[in-house]
Short mmCIF file of C-alpha atoms and ligand atoms in Angstrom, two decimals:
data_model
loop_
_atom_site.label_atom_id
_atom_site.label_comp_id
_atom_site.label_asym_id
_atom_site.label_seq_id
_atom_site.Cartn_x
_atom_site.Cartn_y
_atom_site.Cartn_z
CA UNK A 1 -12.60 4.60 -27.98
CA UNK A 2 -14.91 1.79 -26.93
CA UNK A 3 -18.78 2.46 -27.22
CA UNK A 4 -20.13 4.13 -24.00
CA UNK A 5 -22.09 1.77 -21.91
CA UNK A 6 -22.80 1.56 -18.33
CA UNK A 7 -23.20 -2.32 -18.48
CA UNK A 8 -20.21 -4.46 -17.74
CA UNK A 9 -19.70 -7.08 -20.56
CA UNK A 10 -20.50 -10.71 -20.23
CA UNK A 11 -16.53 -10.84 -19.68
CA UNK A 12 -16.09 -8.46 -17.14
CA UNK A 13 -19.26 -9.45 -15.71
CA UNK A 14 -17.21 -12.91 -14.95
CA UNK A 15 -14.20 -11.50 -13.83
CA UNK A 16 -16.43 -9.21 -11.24
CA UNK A 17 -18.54 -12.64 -9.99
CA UNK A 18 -15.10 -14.27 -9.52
CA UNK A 19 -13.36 -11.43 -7.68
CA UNK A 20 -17.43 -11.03 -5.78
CA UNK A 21 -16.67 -14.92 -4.66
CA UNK A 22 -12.94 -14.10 -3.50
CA UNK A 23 -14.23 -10.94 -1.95
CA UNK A 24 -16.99 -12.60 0.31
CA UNK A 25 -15.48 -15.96 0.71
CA UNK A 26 -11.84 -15.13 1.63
CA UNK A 27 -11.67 -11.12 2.33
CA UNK A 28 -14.59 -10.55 4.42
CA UNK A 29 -14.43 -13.38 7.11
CA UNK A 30 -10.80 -12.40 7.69
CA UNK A 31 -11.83 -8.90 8.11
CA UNK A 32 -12.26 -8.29 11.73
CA UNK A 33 -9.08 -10.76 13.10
CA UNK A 34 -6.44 -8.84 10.43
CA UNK A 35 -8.27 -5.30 11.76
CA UNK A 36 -7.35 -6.45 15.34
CA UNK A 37 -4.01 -7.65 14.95
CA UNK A 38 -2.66 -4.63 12.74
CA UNK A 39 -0.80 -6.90 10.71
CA UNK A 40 -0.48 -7.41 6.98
CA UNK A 41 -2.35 -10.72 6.21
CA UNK A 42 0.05 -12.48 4.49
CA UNK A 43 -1.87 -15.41 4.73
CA UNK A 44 -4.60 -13.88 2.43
CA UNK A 45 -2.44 -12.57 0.36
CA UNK A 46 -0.65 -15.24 -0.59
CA UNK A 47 -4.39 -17.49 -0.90
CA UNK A 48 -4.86 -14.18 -3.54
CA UNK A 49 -1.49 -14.90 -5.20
CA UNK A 50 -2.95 -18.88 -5.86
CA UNK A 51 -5.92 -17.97 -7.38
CA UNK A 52 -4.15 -15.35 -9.59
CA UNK A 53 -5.76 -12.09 -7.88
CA UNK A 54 -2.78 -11.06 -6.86
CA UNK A 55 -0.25 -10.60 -9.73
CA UNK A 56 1.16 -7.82 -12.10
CA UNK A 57 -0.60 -9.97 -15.03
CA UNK A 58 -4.31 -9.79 -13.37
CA UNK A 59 -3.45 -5.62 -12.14
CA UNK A 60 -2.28 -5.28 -16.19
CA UNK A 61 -5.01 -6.95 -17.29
CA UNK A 62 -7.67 -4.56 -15.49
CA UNK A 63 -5.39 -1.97 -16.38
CA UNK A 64 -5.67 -1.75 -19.86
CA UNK A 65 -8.97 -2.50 -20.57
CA UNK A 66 -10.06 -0.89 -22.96
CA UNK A 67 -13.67 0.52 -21.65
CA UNK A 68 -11.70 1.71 -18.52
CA UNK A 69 -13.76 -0.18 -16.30
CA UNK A 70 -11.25 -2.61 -15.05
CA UNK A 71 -9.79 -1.19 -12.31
CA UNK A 72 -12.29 0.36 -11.12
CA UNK A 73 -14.62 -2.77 -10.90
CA UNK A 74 -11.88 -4.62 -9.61
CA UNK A 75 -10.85 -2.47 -6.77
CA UNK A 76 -14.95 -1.92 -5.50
CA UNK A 77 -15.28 -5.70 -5.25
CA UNK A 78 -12.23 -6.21 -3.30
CA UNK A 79 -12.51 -3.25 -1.05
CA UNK A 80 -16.17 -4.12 -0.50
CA UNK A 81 -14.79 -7.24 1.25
CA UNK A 82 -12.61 -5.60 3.30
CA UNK A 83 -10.76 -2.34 3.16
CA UNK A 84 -7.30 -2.45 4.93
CA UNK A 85 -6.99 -6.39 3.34
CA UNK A 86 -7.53 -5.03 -0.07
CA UNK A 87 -4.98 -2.39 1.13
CA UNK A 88 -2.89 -5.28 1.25
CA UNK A 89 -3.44 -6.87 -1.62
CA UNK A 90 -3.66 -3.95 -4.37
CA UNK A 91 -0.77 -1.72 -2.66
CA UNK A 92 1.97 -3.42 -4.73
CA UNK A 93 0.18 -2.60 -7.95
CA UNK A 94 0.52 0.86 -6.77
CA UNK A 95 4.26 0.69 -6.52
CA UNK A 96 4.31 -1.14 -10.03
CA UNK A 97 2.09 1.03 -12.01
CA UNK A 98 4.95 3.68 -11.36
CA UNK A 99 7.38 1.46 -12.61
CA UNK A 100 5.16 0.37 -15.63
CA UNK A 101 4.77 4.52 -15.85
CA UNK A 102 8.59 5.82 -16.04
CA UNK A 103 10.70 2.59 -16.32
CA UNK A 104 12.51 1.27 -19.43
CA UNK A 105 11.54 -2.44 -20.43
CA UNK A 106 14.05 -3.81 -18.55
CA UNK A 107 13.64 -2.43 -15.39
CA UNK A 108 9.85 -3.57 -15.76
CA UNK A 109 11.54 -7.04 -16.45
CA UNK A 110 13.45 -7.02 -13.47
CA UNK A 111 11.92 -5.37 -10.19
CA UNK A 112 8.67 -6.19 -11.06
CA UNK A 113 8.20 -9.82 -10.52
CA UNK A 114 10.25 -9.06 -7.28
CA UNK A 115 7.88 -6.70 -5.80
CA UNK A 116 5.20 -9.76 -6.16
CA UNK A 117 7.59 -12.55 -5.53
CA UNK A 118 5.80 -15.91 -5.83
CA UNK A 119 2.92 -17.73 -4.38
CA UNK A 120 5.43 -20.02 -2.33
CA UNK A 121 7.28 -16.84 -1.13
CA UNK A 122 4.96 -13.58 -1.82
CA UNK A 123 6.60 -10.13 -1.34
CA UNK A 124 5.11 -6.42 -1.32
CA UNK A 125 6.07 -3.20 -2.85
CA UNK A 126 6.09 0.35 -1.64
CA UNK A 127 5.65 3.65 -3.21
CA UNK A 128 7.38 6.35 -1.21
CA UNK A 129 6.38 9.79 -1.86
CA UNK A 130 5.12 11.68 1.24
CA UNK A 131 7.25 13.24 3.74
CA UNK A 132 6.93 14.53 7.16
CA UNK A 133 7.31 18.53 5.59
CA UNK A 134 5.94 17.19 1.91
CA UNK A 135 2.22 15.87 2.11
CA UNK A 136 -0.21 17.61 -0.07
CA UNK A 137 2.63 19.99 -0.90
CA UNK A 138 4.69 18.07 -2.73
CA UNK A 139 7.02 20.32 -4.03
CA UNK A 140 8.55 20.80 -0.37
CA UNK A 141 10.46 17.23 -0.51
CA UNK A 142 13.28 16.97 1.12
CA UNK A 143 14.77 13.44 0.19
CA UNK A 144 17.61 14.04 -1.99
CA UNK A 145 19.64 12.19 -4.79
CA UNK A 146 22.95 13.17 -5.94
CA UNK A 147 24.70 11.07 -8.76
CA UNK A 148 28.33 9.81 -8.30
CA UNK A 149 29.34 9.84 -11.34
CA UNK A 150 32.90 7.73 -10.63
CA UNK A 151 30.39 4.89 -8.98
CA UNK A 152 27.55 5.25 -11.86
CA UNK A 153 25.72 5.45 -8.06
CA UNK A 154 23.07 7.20 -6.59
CA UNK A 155 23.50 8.09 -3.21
CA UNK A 156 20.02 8.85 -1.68
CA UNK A 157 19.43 10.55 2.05
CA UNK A 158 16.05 11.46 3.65
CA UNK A 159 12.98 10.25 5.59
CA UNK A 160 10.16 9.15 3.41
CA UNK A 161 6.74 8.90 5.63
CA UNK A 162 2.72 7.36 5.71
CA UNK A 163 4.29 4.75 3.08
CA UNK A 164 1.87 1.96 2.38
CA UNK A 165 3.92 -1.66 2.86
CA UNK A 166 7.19 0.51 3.80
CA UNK A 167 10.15 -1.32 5.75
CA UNK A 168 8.50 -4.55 5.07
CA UNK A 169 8.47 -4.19 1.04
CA UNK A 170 10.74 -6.32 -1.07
CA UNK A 171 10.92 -3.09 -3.39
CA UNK A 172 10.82 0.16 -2.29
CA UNK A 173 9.93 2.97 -5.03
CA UNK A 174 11.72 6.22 -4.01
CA UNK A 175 10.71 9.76 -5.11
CA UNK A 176 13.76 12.06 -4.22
CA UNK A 177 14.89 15.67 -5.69
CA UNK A 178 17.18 16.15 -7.95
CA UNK A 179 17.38 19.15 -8.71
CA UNK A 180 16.37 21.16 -5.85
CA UNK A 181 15.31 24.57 -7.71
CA UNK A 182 12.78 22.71 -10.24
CA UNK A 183 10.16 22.06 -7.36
CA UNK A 184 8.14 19.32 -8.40
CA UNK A 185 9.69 19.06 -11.54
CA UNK A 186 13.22 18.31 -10.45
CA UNK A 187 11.95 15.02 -8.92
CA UNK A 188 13.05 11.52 -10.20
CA UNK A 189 11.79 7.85 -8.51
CA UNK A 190 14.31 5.28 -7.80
CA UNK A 191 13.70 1.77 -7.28
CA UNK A 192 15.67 0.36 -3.94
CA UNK A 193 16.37 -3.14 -4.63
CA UNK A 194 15.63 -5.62 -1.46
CA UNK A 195 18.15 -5.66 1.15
CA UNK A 196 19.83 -2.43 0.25
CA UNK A 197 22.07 -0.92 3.15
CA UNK A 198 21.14 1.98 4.53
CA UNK A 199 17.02 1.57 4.15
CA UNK A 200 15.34 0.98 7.17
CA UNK A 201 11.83 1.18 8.65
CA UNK A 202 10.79 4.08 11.13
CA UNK A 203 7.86 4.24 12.95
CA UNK A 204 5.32 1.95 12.06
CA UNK A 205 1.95 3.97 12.57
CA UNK A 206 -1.30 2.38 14.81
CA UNK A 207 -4.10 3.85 12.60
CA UNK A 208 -7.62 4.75 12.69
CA UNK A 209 -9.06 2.61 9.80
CA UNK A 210 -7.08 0.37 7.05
CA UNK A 211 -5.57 -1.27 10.22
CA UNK A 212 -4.93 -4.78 8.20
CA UNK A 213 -2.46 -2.31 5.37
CA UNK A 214 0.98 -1.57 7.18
CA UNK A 215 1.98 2.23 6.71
CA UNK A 216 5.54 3.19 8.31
CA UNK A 217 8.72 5.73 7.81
CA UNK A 218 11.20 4.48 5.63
CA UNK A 219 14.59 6.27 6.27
CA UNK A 220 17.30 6.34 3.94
CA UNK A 221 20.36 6.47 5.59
CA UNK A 222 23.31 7.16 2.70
CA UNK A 223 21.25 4.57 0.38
CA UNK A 224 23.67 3.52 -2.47
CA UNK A 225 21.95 1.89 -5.55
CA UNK A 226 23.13 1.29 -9.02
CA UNK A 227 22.68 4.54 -11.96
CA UNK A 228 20.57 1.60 -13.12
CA UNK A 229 17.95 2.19 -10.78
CA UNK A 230 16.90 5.46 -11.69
CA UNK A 231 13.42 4.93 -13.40
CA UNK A 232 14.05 5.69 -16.94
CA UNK A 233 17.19 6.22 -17.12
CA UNK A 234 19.46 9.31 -17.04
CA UNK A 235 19.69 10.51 -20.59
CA UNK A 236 15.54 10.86 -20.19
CA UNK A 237 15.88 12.44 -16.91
CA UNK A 238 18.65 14.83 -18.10
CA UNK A 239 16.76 15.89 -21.09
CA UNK A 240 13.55 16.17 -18.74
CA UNK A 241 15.30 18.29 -16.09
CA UNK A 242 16.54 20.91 -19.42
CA UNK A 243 13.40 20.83 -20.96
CA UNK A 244 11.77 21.86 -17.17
CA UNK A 245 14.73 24.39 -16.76
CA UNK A 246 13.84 26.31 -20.34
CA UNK A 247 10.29 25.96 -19.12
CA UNK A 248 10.77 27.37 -15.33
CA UNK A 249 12.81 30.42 -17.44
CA UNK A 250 9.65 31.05 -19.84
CA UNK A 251 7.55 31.37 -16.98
CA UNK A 252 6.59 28.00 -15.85
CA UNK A 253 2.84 27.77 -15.75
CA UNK A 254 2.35 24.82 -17.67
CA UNK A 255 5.28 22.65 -16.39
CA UNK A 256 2.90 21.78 -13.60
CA UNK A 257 -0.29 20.72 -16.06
CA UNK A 258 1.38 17.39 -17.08
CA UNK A 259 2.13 16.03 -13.35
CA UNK A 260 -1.54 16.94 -12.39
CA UNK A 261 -2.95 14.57 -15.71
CA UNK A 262 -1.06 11.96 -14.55
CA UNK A 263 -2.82 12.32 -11.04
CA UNK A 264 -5.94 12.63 -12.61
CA UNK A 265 -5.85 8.91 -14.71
CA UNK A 266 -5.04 7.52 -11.09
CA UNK A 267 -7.63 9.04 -8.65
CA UNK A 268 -10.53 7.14 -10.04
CA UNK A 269 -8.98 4.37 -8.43
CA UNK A 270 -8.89 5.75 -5.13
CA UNK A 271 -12.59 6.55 -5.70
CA UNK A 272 -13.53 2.97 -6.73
CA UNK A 273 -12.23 1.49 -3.43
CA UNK A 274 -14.71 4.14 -1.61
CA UNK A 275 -17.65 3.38 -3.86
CA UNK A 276 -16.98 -0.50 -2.58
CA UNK A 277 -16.45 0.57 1.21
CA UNK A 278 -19.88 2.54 1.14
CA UNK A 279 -21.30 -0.30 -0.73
CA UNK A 280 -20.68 -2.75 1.38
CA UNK A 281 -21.55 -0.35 4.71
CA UNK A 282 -25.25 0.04 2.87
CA UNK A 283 -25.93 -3.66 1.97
CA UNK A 284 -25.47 -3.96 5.99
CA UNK A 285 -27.60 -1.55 6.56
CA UNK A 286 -30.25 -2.52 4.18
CA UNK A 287 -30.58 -5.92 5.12
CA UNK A 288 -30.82 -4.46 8.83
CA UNK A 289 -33.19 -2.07 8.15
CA UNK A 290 -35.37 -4.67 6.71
CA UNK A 291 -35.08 -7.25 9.55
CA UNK A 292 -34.73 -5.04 12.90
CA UNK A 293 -38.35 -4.65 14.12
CA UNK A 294 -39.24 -1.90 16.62
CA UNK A 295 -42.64 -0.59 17.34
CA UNK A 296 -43.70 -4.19 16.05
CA UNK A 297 -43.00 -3.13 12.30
CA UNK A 298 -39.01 -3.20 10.57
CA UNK A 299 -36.73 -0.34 10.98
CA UNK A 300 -37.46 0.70 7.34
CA UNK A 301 -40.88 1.03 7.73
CA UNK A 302 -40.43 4.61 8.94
CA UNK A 303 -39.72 7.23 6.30
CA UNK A 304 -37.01 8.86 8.55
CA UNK A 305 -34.99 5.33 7.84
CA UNK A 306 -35.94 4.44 4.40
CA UNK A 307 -35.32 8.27 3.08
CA UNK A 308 -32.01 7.63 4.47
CA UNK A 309 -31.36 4.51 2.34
CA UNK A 310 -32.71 6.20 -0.47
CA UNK A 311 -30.15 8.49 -0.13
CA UNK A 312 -27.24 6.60 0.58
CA UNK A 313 -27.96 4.47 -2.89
CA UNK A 314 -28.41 6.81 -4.77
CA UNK A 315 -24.91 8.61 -3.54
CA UNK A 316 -23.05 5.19 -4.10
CA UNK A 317 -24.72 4.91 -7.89
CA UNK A 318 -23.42 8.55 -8.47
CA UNK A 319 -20.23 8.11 -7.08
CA UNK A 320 -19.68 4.98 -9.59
CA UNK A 321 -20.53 6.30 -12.47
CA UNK A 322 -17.76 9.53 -11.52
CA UNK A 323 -15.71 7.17 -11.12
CA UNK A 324 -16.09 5.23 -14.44
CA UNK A 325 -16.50 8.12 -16.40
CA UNK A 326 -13.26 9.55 -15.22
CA UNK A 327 -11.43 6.02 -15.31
CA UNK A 328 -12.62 5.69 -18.74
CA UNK A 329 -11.51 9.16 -19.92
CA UNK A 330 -7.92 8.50 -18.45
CA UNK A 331 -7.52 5.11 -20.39
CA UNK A 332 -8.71 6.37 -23.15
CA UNK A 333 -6.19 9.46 -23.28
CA UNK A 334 -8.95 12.16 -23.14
CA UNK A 335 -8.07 15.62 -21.47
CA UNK A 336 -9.40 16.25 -17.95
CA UNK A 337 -10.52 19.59 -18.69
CA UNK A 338 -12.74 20.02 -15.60
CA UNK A 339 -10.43 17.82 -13.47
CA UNK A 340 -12.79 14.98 -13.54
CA UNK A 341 -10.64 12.33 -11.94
CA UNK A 342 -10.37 15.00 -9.11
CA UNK A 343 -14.39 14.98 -8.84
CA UNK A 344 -14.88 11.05 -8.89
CA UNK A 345 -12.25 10.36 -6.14
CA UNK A 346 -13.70 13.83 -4.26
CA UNK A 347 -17.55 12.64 -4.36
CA UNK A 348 -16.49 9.13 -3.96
CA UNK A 349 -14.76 9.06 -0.56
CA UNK A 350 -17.11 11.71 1.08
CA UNK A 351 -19.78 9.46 0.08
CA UNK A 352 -18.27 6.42 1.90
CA UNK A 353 -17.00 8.63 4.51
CA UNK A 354 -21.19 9.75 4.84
CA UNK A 355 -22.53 6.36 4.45
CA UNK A 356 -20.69 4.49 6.23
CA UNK A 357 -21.50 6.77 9.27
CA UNK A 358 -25.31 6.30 8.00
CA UNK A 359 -25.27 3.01 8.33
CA UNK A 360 -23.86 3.30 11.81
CA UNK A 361 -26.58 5.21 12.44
CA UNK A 362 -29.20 2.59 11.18
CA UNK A 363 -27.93 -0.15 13.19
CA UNK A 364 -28.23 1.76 16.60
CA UNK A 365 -26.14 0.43 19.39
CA UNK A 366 -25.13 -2.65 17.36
CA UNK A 367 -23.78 -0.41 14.78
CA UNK A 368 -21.50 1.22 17.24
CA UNK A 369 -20.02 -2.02 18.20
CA UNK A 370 -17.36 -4.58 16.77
CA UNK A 371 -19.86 -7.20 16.46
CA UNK A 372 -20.99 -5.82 13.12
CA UNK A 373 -18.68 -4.81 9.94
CA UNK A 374 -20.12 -1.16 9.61
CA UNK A 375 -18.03 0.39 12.47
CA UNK A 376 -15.07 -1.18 11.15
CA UNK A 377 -15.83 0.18 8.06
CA UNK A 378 -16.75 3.82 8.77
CA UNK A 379 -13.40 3.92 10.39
CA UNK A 380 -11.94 2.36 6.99
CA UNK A 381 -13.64 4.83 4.62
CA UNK A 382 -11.93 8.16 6.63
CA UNK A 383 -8.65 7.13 4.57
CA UNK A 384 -10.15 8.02 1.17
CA UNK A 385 -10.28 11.47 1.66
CA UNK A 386 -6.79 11.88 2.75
CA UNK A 387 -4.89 9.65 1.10
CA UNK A 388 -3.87 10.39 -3.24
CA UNK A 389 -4.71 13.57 -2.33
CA UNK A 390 -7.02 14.63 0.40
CA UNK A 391 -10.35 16.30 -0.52
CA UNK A 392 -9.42 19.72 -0.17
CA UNK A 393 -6.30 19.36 -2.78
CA UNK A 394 -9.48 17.95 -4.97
CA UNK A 395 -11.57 20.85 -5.07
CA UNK A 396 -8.31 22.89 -5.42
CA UNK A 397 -7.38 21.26 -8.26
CA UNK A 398 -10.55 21.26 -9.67
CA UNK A 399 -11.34 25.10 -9.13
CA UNK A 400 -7.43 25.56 -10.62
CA UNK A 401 -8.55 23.33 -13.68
CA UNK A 402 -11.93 25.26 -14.42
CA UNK A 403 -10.51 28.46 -13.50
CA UNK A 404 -7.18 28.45 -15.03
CA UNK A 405 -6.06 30.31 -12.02
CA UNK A 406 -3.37 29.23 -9.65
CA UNK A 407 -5.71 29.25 -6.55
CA UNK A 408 -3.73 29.42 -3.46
C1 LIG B 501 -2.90 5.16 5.73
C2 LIG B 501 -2.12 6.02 4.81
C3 LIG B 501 -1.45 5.45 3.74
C4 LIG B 501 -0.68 6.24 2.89
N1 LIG B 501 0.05 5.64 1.89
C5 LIG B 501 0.97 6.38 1.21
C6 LIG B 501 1.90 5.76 0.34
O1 LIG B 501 1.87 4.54 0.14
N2 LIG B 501 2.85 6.52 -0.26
C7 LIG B 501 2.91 7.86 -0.04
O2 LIG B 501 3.81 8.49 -0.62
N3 LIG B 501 2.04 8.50 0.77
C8 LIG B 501 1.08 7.79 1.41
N4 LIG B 501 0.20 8.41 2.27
C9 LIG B 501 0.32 9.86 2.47
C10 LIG B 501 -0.89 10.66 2.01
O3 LIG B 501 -0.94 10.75 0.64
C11 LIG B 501 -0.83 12.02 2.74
O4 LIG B 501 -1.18 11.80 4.08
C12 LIG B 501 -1.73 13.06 2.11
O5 LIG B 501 -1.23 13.44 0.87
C13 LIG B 501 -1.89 14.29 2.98
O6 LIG B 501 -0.67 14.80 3.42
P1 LIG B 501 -0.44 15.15 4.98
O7 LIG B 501 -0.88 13.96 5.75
O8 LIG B 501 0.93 15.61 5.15
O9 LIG B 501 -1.46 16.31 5.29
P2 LIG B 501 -1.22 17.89 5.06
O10 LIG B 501 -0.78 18.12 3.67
O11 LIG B 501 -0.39 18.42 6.17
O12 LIG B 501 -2.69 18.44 5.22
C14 LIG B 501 -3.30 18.67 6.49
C15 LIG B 501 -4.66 19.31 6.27
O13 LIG B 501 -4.48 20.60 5.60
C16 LIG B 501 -5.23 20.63 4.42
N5 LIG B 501 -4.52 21.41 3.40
C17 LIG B 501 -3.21 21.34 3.03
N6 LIG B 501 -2.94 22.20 2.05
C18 LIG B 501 -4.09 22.83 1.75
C19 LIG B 501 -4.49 23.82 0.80
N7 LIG B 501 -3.61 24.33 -0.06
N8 LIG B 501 -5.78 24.21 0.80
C20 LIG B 501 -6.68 23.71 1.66
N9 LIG B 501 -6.38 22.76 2.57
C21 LIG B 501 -5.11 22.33 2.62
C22 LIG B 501 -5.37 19.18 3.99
O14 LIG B 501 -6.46 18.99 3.11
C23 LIG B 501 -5.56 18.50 5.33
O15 LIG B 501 -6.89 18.59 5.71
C24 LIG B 501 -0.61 7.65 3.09
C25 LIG B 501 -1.32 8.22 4.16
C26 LIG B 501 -2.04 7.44 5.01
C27 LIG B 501 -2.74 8.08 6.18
#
């Protein structure tokens, strides 16, 4: 493992001034005009794809660093400049880290470059996993794949929901049951190549916060795709399925320990985009505080406002260093044995959800209004604790991992 520090190195520190420059340059002034349209930026995207931001080698890159602060230094920079456009941009390294996860080298070698496409013609991925019966509880999916055998097909029916880039994706990743009497465990992903018959897009949703990320239905109507497209192939997934089965007959219990790990190494993630939402909600309010004079002195010249900011810093700093601790347990292959990649994405987006509401609060009627980023944001940061897992799944999952007791 690395040596613990909580300095970046001079090389990271580089990467995080470049990403800063992107961030405040090319993020934040298209901020409010993507927020009001409710349209992915594509525009951005693709000026993201030029300078090499967005691309499976930059996400890989940040991935496996070694210290484990990567990711988590890359998302807070981008999301600081704008939420729903980072959204955007980081959404198809979501749908490619599960095919980096569970595919074989050559599906890697195949869908992934398609779910970036290239800077002349940039595409978008999805990950569909939540249903309109299966949010937090997973294990109620509905979606179902059965294998024809004759066809080496898979023939895939069901309505996947809340999917980030769905319909509009290039590549769609689909999680669909198997094997209906495994729960979670008899679950496989499939990747949809583009124009497959049969996919379509539902509803496409008008949300709160994150308006600049598209989130839609994606129904699969009698989707057909190649035996090929089954994420690591079906002699793994048959001898996963038995191996479950024996399990589910010896009682069970720790069949479910592995899926939650895996959830675990990703939630950091989630809590690094919060940590750069709050951060950037606080440097507003800072610089507010300190100019905004009532009563002839600055805002921040009252305790009752400067306790506040106190406060909120301090939260953000914790929240970060959650988050980097857990990030650098999970690339680093150490056991989450008081579900610390639970706590970091748990503190980290009620923080944002708190500060950003704080810094509402210090900017008085102007913070209530469109003229200034923090109302935008404070509706951003209400996605963190629902999405990956909503806050109360987090403290479930971290009593259940401290208690050792399936708390219900
Ligand atoms: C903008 C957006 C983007 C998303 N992107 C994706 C995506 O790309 N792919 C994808 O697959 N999904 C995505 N999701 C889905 C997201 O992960 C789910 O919304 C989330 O898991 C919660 O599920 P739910 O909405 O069905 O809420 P529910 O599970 O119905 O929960 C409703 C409420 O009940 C609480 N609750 C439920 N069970 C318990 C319990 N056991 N104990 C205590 N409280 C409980 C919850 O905490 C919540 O407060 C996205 C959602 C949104 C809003």
């Amino acid at each position: 493992m690395a040596e613990f520090t909580m300095e970046l190195n001079d090389e990271q520190k580089e990467v995080r001034d470049w990403l800063h420059g992107f961030a405040a340059d090319v993020i934040r002034p298209a901020a409010a005009e993507w927020d009001e349209r409710e349209e992915t930026p594509w525009p951005v995207i693709q000026e993201a794809a030029k300078v090499g931001i967005y691309s499976l080698d930059f996400y890989a890159q940040q991935y496996f660093d070694a210290t484990g602060l990567g990711i988590p230094m890359a998302m807070e920079e981008l999301f600081w400049g704008d939420a729903g456009i980072a959204l955007s941009i980081v959404g198809t390294g979501l749908a490619a880290v599960g095919v980096l996860a569970n595919g074989t080298e050559e599906q890697i070698g195949t869908w992934i470059p398609q779910m970036y496409g290239d800077v002349n013609d940039v595409k978008v991925a999805a990950f569909c996993s939540s249903e309109p019966d299966a949010g937090s509880d997973v294990a109620s999916m509905r979606t179902r794949a059965v294998y024809d055998e004759a066809k080496d097909e898979w023939v895939i029916n069901g309505t996947k929901t809340w999917a980030t880039n769905g319909g509009i994706a290039n590549v769609h990743v689909v999680v669909a049951v198997v094997d209906p009497d495994l729960g979670s465990k008899g679950h496989a992903s499939f990747i949809i190549p583009p124009d497959t018959p049969g996919l379509s897009q539902g509803q496409k949703f008008q949300k709160h916060g994150i308006r600049a990320s598209h989130t839609a239905e994606v129904v699969l109507d009698d989707v057909r795709v190649p035996g090929s497209c089954l994420l690591g192939g079906k002699e793994k997934l048959d001898e996963r399925l038995a191996r479950a089965r024996e399990k589910a007959r010896k009682g069970g219990e720790r069949v479910k320990n592995a899926a939650m790990a895996t959830f675990e190494a990703s939630r950091p993630a989630v809590g690094a985009m919060a940590v750069g939402t709050a951060r950037a909600a606080y440097e507003v309010a800072l610089d507010y505080a300190m100019t905004r004079e009532q009563f002839g002195r600055p805002i921040i010249d009252n305790q009752g406002v400067a306790f506040q900011l106190a406060d909120m810093r301090t939260q953000i700093d914790a929240a970060r260093l959650l988050v980097w601790r857990a990030s650098r347990m999970g690339v680093n292959g150490k056991p989450f044995t008081a579900a610390e990649g639970s706590m970091s994405k748990l503190f980290a987006s009620e923080t944002a959800k708190k500060v950003t509401a704080q810094a509402i609060q210090i900017l008085g009627g102007n913070g209530y209004t469109r003229e200034y980023p923090v109302e935008r944001m404070h509706r951003d940061a209400a996605i963190y604790t629902i999405f990956e897992g909503t806050s109360e799944i987090q403290r479930l999952v971290i009593a259940r991992t401290l208690s050792g007791m399936p708390i219900r």
